[in-house]
mmCIF file of C-alpha atoms in Angstrom:
data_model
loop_
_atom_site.group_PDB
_atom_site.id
_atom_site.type_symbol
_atom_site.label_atom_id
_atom_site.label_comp_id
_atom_site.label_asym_id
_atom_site.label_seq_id
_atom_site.Cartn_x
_atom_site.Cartn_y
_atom_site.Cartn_z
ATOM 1 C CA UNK A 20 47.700 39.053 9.319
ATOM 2 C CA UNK A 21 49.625 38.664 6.241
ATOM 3 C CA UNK A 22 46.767 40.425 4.252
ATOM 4 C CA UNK A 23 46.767 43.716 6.030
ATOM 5 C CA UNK A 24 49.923 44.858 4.087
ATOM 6 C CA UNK A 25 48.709 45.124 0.888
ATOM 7 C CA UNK A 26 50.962 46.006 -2.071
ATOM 8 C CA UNK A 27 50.245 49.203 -3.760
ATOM 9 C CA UNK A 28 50.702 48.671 -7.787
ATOM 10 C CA UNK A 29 52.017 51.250 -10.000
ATOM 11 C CA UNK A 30 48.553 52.187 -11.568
ATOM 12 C CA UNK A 31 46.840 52.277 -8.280
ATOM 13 C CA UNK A 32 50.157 54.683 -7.151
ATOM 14 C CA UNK A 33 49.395 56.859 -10.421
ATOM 15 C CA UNK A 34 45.602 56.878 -9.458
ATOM 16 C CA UNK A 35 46.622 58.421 -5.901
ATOM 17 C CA UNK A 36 49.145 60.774 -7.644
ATOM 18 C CA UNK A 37 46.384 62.029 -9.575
ATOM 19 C CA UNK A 38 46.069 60.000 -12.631
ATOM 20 C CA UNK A 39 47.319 60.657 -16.189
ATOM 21 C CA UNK A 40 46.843 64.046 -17.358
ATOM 22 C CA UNK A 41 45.609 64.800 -20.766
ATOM 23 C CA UNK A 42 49.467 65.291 -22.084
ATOM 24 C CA UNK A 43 50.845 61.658 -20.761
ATOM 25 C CA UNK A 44 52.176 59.135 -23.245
ATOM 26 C CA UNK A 45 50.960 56.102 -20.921
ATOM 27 C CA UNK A 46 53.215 53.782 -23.089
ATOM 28 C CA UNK A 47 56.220 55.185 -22.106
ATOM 29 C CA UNK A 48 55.408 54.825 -18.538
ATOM 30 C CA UNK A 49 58.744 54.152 -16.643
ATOM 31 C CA UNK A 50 59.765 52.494 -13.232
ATOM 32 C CA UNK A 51 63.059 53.661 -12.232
ATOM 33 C CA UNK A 52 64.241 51.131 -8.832
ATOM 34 C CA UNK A 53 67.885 51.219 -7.132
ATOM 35 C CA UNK A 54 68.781 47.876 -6.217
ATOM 36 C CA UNK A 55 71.813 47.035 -4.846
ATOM 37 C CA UNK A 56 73.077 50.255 -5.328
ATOM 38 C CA UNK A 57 72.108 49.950 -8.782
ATOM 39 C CA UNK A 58 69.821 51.914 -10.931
ATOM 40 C CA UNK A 59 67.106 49.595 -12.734
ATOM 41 C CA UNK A 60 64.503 51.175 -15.540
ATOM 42 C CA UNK A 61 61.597 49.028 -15.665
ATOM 43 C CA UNK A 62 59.094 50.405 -19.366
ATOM 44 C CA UNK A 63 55.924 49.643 -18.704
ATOM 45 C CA UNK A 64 53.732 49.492 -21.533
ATOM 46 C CA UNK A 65 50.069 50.686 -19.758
ATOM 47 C CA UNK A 66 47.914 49.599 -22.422
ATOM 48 C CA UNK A 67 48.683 46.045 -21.762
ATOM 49 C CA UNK A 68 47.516 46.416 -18.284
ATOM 50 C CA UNK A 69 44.700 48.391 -18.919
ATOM 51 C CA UNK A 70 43.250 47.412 -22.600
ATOM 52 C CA UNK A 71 44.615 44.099 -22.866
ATOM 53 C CA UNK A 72 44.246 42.712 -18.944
ATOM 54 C CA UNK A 73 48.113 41.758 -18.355
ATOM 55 C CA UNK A 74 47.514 42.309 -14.931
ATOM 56 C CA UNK A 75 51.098 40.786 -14.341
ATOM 57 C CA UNK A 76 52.377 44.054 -15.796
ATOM 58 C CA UNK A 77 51.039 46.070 -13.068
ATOM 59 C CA UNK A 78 53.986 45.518 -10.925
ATOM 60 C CA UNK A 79 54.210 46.570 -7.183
ATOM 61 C CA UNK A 80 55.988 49.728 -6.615
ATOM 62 C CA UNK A 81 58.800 49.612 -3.193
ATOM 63 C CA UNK A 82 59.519 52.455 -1.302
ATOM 64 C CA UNK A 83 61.785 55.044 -2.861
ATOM 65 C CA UNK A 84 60.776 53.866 -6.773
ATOM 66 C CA UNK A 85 60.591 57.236 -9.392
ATOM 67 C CA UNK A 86 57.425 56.703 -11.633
ATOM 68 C CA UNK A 87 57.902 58.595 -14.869
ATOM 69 C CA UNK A 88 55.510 59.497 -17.376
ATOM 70 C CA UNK A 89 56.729 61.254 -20.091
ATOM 71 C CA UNK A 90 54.620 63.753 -22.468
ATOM 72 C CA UNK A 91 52.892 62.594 -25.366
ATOM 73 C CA UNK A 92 53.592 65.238 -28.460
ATOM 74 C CA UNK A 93 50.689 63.928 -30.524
#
């Protein structure tokens, strides 16, 4: 059935990854996609998703998509 494929979302492939450490600036989350041969950053800001419910943020990750969270220095 068309259900049994579900699509895994970038927090849920963070979650299985581990989670964010201590260190991660969650804001600065990026989705880096090739696409045509093209390379496509996607910033994804996390506290919309996660304190302000834009569930539309959480985007599905494809196959062969680099999720990069960068250090917070603060």
């Amino acid at each position: 059935d068309m259900f049994s494929e579900k699509e895994t979302t970038l927090l849920e492939a963070i979650a299985m990854a581990g989670g964010f450490s201590d260190a991660a600036h969650m804001n600065g989350t990026r989705v880096i996609r090739t696409e045509n041969g093209k390379e496509k950053v996607m910033s994804i800001r996390v506290s919309d998703i996660t304190k302000k419910g834009l569930k539309g943020k959480d985007i599905p990750v494809q196959s062969g998509d680099i999720i990069f969270v960068p250090e917070s220095f603060f």
